[in-house]
Short mmCIF file of C-alpha atoms in Angstrom, two decimals:
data_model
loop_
_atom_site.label_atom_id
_atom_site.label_comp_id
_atom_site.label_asym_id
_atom_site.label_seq_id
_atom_site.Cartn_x
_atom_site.Cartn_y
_atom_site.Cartn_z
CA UNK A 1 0.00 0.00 0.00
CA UNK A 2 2.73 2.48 0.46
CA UNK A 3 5.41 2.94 -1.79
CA UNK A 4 8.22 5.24 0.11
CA UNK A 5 6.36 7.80 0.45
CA UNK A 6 3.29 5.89 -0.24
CA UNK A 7 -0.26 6.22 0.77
CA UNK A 8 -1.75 8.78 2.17
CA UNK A 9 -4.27 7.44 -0.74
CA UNK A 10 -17.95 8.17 -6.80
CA UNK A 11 -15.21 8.90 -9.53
CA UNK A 12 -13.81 10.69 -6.29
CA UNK A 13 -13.29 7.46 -4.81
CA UNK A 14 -10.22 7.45 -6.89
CA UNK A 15 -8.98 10.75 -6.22
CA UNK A 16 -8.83 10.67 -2.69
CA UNK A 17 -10.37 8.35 -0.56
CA UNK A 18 -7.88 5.02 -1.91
CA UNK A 19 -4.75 7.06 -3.62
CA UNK A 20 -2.27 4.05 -1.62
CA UNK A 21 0.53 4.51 -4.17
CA UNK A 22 1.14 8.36 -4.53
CA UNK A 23 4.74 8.88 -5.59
CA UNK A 24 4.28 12.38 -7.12
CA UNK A 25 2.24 14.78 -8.59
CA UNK A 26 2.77 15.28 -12.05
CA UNK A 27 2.82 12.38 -14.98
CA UNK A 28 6.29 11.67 -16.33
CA UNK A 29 7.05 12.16 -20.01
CA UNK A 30 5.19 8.91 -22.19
CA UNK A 31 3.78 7.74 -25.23
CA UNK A 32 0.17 9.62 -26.53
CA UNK A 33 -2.51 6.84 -26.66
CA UNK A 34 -4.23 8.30 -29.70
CA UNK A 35 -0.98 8.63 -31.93
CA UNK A 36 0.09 4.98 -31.01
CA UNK A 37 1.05 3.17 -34.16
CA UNK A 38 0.36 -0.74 -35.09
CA UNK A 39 4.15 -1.28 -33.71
CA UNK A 40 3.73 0.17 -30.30
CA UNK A 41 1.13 -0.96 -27.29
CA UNK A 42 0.50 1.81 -24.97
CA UNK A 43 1.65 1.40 -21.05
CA UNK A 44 0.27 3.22 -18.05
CA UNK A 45 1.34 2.99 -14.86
CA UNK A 46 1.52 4.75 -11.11
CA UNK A 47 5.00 5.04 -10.43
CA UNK A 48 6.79 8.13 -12.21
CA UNK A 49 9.65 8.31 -9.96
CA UNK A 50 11.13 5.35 -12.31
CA UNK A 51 12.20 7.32 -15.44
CA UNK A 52 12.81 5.88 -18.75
CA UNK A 53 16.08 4.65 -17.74
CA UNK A 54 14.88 2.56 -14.83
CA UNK A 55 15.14 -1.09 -13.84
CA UNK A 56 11.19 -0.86 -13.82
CA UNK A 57 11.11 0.90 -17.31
CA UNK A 58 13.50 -1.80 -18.88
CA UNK A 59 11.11 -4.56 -17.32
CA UNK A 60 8.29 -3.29 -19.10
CA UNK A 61 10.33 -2.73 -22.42
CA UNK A 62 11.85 -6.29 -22.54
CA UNK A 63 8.04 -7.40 -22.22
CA UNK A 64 7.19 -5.33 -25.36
CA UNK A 65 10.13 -6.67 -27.20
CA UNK A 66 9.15 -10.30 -26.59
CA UNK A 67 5.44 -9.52 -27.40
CA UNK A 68 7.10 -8.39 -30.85
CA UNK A 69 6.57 -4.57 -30.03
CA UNK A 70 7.38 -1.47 -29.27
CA UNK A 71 5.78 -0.03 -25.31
CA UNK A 72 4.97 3.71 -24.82
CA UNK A 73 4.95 3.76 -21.68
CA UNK A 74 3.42 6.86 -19.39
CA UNK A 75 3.82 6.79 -15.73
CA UNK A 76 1.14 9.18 -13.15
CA UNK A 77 0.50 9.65 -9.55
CA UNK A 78 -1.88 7.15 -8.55
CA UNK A 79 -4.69 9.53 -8.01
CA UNK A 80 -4.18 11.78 -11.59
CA UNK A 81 -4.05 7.72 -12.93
CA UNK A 82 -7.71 6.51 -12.21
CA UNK A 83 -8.53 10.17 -13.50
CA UNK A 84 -6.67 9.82 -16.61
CA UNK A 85 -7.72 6.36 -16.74
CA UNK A 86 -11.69 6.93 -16.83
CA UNK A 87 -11.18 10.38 -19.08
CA UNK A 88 -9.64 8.04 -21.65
CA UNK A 89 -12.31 5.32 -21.17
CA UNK A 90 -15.43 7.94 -22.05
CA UNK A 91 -13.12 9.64 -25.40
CA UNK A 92 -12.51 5.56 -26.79
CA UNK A 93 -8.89 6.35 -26.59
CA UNK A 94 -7.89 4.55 -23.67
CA UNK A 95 -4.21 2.54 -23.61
CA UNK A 96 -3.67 -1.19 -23.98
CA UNK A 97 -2.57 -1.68 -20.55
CA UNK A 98 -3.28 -0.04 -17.30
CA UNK A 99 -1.08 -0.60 -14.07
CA UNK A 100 -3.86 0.05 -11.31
CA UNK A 101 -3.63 0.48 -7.84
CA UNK A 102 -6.05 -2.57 -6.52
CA UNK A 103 -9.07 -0.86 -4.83
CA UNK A 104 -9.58 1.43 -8.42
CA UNK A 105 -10.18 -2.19 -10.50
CA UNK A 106 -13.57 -2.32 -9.58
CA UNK A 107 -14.62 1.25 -10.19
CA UNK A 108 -12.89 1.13 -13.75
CA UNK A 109 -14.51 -2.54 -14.51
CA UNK A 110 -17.85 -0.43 -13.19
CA UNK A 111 -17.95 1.94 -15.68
CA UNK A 112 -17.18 -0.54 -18.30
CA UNK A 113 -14.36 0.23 -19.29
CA UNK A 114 -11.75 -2.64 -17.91
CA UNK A 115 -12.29 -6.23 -20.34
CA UNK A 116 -12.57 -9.41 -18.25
CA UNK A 117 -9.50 -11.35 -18.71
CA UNK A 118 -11.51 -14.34 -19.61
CA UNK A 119 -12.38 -12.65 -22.60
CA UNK A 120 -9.11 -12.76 -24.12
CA UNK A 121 -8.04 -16.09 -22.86
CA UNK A 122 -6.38 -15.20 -19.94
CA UNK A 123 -5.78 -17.98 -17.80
CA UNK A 124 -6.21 -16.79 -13.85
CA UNK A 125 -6.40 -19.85 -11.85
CA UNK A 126 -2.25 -19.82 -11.16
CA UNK A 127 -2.95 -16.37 -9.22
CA UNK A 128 -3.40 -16.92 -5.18
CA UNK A 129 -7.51 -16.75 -4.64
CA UNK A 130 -7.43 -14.37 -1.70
CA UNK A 131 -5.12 -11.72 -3.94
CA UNK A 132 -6.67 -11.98 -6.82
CA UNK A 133 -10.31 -11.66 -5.54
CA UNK A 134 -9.42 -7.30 -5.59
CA UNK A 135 -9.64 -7.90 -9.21
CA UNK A 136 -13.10 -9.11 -9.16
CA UNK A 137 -16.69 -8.06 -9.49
CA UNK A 138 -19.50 -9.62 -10.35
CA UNK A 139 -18.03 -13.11 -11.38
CA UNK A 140 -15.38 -11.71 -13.43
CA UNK A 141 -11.87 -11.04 -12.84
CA UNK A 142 -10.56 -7.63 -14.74
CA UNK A 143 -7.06 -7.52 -13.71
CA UNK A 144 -4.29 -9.46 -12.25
CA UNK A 145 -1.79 -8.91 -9.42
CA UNK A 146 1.54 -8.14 -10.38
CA UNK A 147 2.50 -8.64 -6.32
CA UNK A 148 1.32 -7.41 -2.79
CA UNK A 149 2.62 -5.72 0.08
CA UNK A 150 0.63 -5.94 3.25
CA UNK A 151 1.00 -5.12 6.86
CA UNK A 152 2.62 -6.67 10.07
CA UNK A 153 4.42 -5.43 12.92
CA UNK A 154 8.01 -4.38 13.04
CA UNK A 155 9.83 -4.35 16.10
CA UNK A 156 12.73 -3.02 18.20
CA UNK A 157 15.00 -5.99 19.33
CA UNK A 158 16.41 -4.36 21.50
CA UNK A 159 13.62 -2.68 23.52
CA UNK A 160 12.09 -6.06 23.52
CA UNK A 161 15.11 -7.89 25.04
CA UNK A 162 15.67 -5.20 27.42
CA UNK A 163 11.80 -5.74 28.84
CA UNK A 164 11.87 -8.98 28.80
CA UNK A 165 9.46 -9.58 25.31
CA UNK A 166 9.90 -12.90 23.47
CA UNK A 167 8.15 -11.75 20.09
CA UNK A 168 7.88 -15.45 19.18
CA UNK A 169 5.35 -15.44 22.06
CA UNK A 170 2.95 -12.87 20.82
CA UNK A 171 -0.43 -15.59 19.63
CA UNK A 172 -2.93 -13.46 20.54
CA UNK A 173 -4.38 -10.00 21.10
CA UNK A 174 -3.86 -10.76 25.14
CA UNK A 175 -0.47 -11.75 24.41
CA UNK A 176 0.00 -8.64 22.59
CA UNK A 177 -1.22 -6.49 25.20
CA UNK A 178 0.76 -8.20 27.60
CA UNK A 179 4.05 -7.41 25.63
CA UNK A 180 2.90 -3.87 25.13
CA UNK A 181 2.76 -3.66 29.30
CA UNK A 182 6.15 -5.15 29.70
CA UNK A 183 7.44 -2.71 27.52
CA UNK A 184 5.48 0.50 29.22
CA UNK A 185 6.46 -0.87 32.85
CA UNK A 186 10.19 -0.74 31.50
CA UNK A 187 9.83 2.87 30.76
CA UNK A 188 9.45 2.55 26.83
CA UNK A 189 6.96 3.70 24.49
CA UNK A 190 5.09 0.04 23.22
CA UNK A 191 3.56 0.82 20.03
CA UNK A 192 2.56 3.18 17.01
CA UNK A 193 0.45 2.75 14.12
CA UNK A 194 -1.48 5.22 11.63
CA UNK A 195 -5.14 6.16 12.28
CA UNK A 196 -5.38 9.43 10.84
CA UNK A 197 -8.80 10.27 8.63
CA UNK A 198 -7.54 8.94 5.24
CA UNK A 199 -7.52 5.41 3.51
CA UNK A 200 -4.69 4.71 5.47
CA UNK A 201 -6.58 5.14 9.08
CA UNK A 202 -8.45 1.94 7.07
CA UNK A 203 -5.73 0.44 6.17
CA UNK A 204 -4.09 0.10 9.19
CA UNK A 205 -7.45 -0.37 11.32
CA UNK A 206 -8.15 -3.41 8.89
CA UNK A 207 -5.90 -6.51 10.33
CA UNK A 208 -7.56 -5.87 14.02
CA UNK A 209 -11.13 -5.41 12.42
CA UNK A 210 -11.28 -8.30 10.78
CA UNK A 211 -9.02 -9.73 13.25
CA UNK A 212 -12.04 -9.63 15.44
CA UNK A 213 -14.37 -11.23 13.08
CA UNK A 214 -16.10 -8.05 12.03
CA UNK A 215 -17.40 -7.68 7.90
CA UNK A 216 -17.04 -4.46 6.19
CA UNK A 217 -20.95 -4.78 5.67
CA UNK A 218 -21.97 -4.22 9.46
CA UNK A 219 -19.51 -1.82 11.20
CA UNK A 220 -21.27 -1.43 14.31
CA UNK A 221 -20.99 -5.66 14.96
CA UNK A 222 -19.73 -6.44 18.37
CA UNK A 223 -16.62 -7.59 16.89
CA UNK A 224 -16.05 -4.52 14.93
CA UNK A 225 -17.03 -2.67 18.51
CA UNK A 226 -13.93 -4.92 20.35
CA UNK A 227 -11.76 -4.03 17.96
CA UNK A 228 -12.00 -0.40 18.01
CA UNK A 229 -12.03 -0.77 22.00
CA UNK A 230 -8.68 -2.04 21.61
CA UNK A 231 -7.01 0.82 19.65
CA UNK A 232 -9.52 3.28 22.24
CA UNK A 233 -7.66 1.66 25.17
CA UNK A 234 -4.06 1.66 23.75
CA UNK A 235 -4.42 5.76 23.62
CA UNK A 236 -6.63 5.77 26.29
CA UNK A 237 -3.78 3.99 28.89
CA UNK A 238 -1.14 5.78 26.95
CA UNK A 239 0.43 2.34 25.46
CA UNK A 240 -0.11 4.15 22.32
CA UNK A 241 0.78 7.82 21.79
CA UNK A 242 -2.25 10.67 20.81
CA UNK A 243 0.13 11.27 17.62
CA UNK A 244 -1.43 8.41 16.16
CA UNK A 245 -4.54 10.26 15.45
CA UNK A 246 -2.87 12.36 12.90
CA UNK A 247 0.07 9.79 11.88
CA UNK A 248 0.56 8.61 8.03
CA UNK A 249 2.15 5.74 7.63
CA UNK A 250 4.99 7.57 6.92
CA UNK A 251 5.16 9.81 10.07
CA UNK A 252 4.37 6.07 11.98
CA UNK A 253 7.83 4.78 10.66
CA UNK A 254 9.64 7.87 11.23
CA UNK A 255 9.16 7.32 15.04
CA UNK A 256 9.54 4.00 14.78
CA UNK A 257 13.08 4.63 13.05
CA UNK A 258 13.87 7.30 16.51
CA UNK A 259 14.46 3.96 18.29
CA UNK A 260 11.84 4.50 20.84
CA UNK A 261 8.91 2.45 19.70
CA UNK A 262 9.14 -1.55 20.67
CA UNK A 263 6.57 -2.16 17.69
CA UNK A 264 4.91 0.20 14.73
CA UNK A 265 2.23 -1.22 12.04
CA UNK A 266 3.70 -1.14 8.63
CA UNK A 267 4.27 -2.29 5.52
CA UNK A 268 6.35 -4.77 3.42
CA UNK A 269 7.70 -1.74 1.55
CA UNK A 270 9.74 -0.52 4.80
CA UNK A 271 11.63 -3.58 4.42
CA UNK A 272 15.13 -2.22 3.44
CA UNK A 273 15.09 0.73 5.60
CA UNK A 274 13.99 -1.65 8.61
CA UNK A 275 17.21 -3.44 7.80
CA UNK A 276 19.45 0.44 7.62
CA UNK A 277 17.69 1.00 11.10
CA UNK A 278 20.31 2.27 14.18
CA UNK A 279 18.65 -0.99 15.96
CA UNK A 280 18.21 -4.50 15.20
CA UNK A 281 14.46 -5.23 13.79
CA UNK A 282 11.94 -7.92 13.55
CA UNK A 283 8.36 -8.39 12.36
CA UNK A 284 5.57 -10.45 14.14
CA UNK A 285 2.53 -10.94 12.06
CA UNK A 286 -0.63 -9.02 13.44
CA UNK A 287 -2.78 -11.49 15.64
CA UNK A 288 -6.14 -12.43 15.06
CA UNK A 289 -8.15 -11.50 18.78
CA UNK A 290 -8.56 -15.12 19.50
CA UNK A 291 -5.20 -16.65 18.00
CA UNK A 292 -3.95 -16.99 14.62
CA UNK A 293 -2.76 -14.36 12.05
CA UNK A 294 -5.05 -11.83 11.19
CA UNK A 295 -6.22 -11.01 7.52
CA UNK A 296 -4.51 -8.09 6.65
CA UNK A 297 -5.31 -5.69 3.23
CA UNK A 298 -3.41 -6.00 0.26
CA UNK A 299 -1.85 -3.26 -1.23
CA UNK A 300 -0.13 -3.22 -4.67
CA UNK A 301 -1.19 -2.67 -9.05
CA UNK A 302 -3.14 -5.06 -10.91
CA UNK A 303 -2.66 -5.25 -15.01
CA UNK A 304 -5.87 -4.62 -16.59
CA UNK A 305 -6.92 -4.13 -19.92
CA UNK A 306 -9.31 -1.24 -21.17
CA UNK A 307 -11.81 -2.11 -23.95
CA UNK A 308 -10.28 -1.71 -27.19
CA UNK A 309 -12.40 -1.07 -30.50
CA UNK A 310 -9.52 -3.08 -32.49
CA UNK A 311 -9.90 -6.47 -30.59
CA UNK A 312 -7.04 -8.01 -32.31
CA UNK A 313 -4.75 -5.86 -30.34
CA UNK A 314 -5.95 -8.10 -27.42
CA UNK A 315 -3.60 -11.61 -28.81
CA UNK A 316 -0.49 -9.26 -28.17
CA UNK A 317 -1.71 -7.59 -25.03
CA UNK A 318 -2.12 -10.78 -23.35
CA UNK A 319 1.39 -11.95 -24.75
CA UNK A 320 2.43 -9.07 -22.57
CA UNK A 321 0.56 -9.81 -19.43
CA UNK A 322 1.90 -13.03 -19.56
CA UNK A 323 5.88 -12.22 -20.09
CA UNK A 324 4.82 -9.61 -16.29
CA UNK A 325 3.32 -12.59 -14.82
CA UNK A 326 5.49 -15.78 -15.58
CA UNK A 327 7.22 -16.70 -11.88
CA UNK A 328 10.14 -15.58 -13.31
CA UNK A 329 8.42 -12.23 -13.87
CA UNK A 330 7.16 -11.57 -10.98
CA UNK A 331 9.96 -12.59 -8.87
CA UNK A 332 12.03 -9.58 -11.32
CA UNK A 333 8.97 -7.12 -9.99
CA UNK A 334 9.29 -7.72 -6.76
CA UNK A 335 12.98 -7.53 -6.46
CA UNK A 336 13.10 -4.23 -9.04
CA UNK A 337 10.46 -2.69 -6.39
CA UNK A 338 11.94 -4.57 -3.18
CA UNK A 339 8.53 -4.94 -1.06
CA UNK A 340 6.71 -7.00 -3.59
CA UNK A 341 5.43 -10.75 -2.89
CA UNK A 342 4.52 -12.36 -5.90
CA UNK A 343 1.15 -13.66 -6.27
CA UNK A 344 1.53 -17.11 -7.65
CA UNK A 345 2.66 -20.04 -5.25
CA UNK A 346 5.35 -20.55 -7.55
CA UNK A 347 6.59 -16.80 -7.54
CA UNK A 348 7.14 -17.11 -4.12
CA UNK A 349 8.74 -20.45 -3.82
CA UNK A 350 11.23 -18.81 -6.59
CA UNK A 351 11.48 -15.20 -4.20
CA UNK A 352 12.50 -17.23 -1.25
CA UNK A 353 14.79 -19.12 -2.69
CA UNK A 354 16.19 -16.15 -3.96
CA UNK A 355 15.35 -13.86 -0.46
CA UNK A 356 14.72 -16.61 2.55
CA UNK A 357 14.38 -13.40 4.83
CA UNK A 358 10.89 -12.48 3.13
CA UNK A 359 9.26 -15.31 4.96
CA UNK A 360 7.12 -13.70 7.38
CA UNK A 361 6.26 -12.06 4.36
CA UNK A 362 5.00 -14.01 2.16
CA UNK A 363 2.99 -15.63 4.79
CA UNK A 364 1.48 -12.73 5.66
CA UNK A 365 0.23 -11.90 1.94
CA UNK A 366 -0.76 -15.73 1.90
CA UNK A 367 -2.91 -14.72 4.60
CA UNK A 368 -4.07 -11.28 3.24
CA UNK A 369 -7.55 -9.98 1.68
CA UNK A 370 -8.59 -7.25 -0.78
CA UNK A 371 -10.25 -4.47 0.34
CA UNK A 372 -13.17 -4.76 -2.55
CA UNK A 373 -13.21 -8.69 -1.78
CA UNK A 374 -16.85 -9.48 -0.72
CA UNK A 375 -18.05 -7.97 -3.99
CA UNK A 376 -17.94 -4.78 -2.40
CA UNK A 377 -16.38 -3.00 -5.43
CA UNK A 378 -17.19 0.36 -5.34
CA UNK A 379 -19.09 0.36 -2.19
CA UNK A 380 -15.69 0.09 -0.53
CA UNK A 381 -14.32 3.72 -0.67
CA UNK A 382 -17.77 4.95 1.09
CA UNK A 383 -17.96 1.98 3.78
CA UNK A 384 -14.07 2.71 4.44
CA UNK A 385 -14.62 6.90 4.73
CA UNK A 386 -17.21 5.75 7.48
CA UNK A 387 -15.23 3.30 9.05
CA UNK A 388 -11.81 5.91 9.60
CA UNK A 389 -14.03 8.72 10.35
CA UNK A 390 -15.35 6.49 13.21
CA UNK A 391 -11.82 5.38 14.24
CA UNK A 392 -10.86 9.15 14.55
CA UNK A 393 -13.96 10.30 16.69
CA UNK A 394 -13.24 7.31 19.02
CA UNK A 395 -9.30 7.89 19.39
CA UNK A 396 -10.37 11.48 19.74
CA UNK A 397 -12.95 11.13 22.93
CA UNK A 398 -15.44 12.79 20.49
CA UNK A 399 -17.86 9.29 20.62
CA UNK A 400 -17.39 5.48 22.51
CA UNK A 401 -16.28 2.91 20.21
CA UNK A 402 -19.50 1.61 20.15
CA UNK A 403 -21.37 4.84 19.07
CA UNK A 404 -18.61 5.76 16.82
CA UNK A 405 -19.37 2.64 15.00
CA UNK A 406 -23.31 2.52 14.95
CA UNK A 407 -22.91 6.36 13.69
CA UNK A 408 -20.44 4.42 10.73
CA UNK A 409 -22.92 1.86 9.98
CA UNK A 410 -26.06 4.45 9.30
CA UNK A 411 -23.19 6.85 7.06
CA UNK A 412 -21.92 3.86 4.95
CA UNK A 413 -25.75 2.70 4.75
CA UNK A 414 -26.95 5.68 3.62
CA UNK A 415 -23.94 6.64 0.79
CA UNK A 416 -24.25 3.06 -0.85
CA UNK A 417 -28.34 3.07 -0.66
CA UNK A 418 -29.59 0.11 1.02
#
């Protein structure tokens, strides 16, 4: 979900409410969809801080070249993307491929735009079933994964040695909050995550909501309640700090990286500057309340393919999507980015082999779920503005968890009409 400086990320659904994947502001130099010739298939991605001369750009060339053409590729922020993206859709001159950040596939494929990969003989069935199901609405899948990055928590060796923490023994939410006492009653700050009023307050509230055994289609459940009572209690008894209220995922890792957090919720993309850290660092997986991992939300681009008037331009398009998505493929991706899993079993046996240290990794993104899953397509931007605006009246004192999240419920009822 975050990509450095990553997310602080209806058609407005796209421009705010799930921009995970910002990078910058302005699109980087590209090919023109209209003026595209027979020789060259048009390229759009999110990520214009890798210019033409890029490891990422050369990826996407040498899959051109092997599809027999020539790529224009343009690269946007994530938000100016979807924008772009629909604009194009409406005019008929929309590109051959579209690198999409996962939560906009279902409000592209809703306006029509996206085609079902089945329809060009697209075979999905290799692609892991819980990260693939972002991609989906309706019945039909509309884009594949190129990877995920997901969520666990980091820690502070050190802290945790010092208070006497095995990390190994946190099962549980109670062992959790009995590690986050330890660490308090040793005179050290225990944890920090981001719950400030954006996609990422959902983001990050995710792992613990459905880590309760709440559903994105009743917020005010008793589960959902118990979760939000937990984050409510960790500012409440000061085992989190009030920072958190306001925190990006960003500003979350910047304390973390001060040395005087034992744990901070984040992503797979912090892994190499967890490793340049002035402490040694771990990561637990988030616990389910009653034991177990919890599902936590995928981040990461899906391939899809806008309708096309010419369909034949489809038989070369899909030789492209293939060269991206051979295990081979994705195992360059997520080494040229650094924080991306694969999403094929045998992407990440071939990843491991190559990086055993991504482990805990690639079992948490084994574990993970899309934030559309459920069919919820483009219900999910309104449900999630509910659900962070209740996190932040909680954490604030402005409501209880529980009234918080019954005033969520009515909101997300009442924007998605039923």
């Amino acid at each position: 979900m975050n990509r450095r400086s990553l997310p602080a990320r209806a058609v407005v659904f796209a421009t705010a409410a799930l921009t995970l994947a910002a990078c910058a502001s302005a699109p980087a130099p590209g090919g023109d969809t209209a003026t595209a010739t027979s020789g060259a298939y048009t390229w759009w991605d999110p990520y214009p801080q890798h210019d033409a001369s890029s490891a990422w750009a050369e990826r996407v060339n040498a899959c051109g070249r092997q599809a027999g053409v020539t790529i224009e590729r343009t690269a946007y922020d994530t938000t100016a993307l979807t924008n772009q993206a629909l604009l194009a859709g409406q005019e008929g001159n929309a590109p051959d491929v579209i690198l999409l950040d996962n939560p906009a596939v279902s409000t592209l494929a809703d306006a029509g735009m996206l085609t079902a990969m089945s329809d060009f003989g697209l075979d999905t069935s290799r692609f892991d079933e819980n990260l693939i199901a972002a991609g989906e609405l309706d019945g039909k899948t509309y884009g594949i994964p190129i990877g995920a990055n997901t969520l666990a928590l980091y820690y502070n060796k050190k802290i945790l040695d010092d208070a006497g923490v095995d990390p190994g023994s946190i099962k549980d939410w109670a062992s959790l909050n009995e590690a986050l006492k330890k660490v308090k009653a040793a005179g050290k700050k225990p944890i920090t995550f981001a719950a400030i009023g954006t996609e990422e307050g959902s983001f990050q509230f995710l792992p613990w909501f459905w880590g309760a055994g709440a559903q994105l289609t009743r917020l005010d459940s008793p589960q959902a309640v118990e979760a939000l009572e937990l984050w409510h209690s960790w500012v409440k008894d000061g085992i989190a700090p009030n920072s958190v209220i306001s925190n990006s995922q960003n500003t979350t890792w910047e304390e973390f990286l001060t040395g005087e957090f034992a744990f901070a919720e984040n992503g797979t993309w912090q892994i190499n500057s967890a490793e340049k850290a002035g402490f040694p660092t771990g990561i637990v997986q988030i616990p389910a309340k009653g034991g177990g991992v919890a599902p936590t939300p995928t981040g990461g681009e899906f391939i899809t393919v806008p309708v096309q008037k010419d369909t034949q331009r489809y038989n070369t398009t899909k030789k492209i999507l293939e060269c991206m998505t051979t295990p081979e493929g994705l195992v360059e991706t997520g080494t040229t980015f650094a924080y991306y899993i694969p999403s094929t079993a045998d992407g990440q046996q071939a990843i491991l082999a190559k990086e055993a240290g991504l482990k805990p990794w690639v079992d948490a993104v084994r574990t993970a779920k899309g934030r559309t899953s459920d069919n919820l397509g483009t219900d999910y931007p309104k449900i999630s503005e509910a659900l962070w605006t209740a996190v932040q009246k909680a954490l604030s004192g402005a409501a209880s968890p529980a009234d918080a999240l019954r005033e969520a419920q009515a909101q997300a009822k009442q924007a998605i009409g039923n």
